[in-house]
Coordinates of C-alpha atoms in Angstrom, one line a residue:
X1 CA -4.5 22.5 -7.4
X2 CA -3.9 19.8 -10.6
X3 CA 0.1 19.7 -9.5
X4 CA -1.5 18.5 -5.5
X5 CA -3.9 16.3 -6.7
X6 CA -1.9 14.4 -8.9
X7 CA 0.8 14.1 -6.4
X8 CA -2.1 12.8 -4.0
X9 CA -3.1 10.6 -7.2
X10 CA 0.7 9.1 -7.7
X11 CA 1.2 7.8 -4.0
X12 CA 1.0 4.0 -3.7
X13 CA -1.9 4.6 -1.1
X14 CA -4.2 6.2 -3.4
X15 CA -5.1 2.9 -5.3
X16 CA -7.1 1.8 -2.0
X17 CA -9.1 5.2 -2.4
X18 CA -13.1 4.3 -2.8
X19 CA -14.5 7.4 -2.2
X20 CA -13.1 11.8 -2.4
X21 CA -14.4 14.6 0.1
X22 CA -12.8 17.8 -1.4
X23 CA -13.5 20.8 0.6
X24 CA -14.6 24.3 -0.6
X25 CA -11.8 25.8 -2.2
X26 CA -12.6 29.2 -1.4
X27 CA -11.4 32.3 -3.3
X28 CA -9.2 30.0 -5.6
X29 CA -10.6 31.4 -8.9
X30 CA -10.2 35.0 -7.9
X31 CA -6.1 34.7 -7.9
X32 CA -6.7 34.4 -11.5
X33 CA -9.7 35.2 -12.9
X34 CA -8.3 35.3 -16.7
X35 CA -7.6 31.7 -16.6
X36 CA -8.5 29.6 -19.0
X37 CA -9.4 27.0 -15.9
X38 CA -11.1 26.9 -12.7
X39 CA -10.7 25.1 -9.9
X40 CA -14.0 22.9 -10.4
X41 CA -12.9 22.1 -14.3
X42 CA -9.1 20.9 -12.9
X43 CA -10.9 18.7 -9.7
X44 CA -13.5 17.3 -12.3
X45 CA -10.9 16.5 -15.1
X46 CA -8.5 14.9 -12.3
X47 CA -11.4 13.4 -10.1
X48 CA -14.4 12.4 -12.9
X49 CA -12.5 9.0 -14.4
X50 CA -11.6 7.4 -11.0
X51 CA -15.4 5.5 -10.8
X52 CA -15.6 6.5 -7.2
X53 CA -17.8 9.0 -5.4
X54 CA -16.1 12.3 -5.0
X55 CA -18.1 14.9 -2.9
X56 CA -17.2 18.8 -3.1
X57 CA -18.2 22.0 -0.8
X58 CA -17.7 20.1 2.7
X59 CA -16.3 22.6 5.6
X60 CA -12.9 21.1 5.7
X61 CA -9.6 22.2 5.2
X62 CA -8.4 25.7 5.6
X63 CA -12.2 27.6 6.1
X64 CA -12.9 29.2 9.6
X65 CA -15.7 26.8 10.5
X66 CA -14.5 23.3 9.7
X67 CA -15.1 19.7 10.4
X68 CA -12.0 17.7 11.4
X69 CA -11.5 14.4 9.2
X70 CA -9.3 12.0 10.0
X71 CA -6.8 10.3 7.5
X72 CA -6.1 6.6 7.3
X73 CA -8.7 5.3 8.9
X74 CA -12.2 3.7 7.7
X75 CA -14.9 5.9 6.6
X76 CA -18.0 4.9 4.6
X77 CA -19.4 8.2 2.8
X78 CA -22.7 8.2 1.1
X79 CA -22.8 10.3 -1.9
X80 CA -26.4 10.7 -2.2
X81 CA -26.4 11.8 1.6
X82 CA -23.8 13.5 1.1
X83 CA -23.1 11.6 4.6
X84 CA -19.6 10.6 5.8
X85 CA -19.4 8.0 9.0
X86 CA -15.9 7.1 10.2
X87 CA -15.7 3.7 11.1
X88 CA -13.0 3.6 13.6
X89 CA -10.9 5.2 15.8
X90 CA -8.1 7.6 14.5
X91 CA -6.3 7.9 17.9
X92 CA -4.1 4.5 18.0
X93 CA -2.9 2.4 21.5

């Protein structure tokens, strides 16, 4: 998880980032329980300095029920909602 997010941190894109919607990360802590991290401690110690929102537990990404997100386009999410909007269209002409 730190070795994906950092890659994700490092591309040129990234700097334009103003808000994070992490999913839930199931069963991750079970491949090693004897670790001296988890996955919450590596996503806050990656995630906490940015000074943006970053929202966690959302049904997205590899879960069974999920929302579909779109990337790249305009989204306004409201941390204290926990709302996310997308602002336009992610099909393009």
């Amino acid at each position: 998880i730190d070795r994906m997010v950092t890659q994700l941190m490092l591309q040129p894109d990234f700097a334009g980032v103003r808000g994070v919607v992490l999913g839930q990360f199931t069963r991750c802590d079970e491949q090693d329980p004897d670790s001296a991290w988890n996955v919450r401690q590596v996503l806050t110690e990656r995630l906490s300095d940015l000074g943006i929102p970053v929202v966690a537990g959302w049904a997205i990404g590899h879960v069974l029920n999920k929302l579909t997100v779109p990337l790249g386009v305009r989204a306004e999410l409201d941390s204290g909602t926990l709302s996310l909007k997308v602002l336009e269209s992610a099909v393009r002409d």
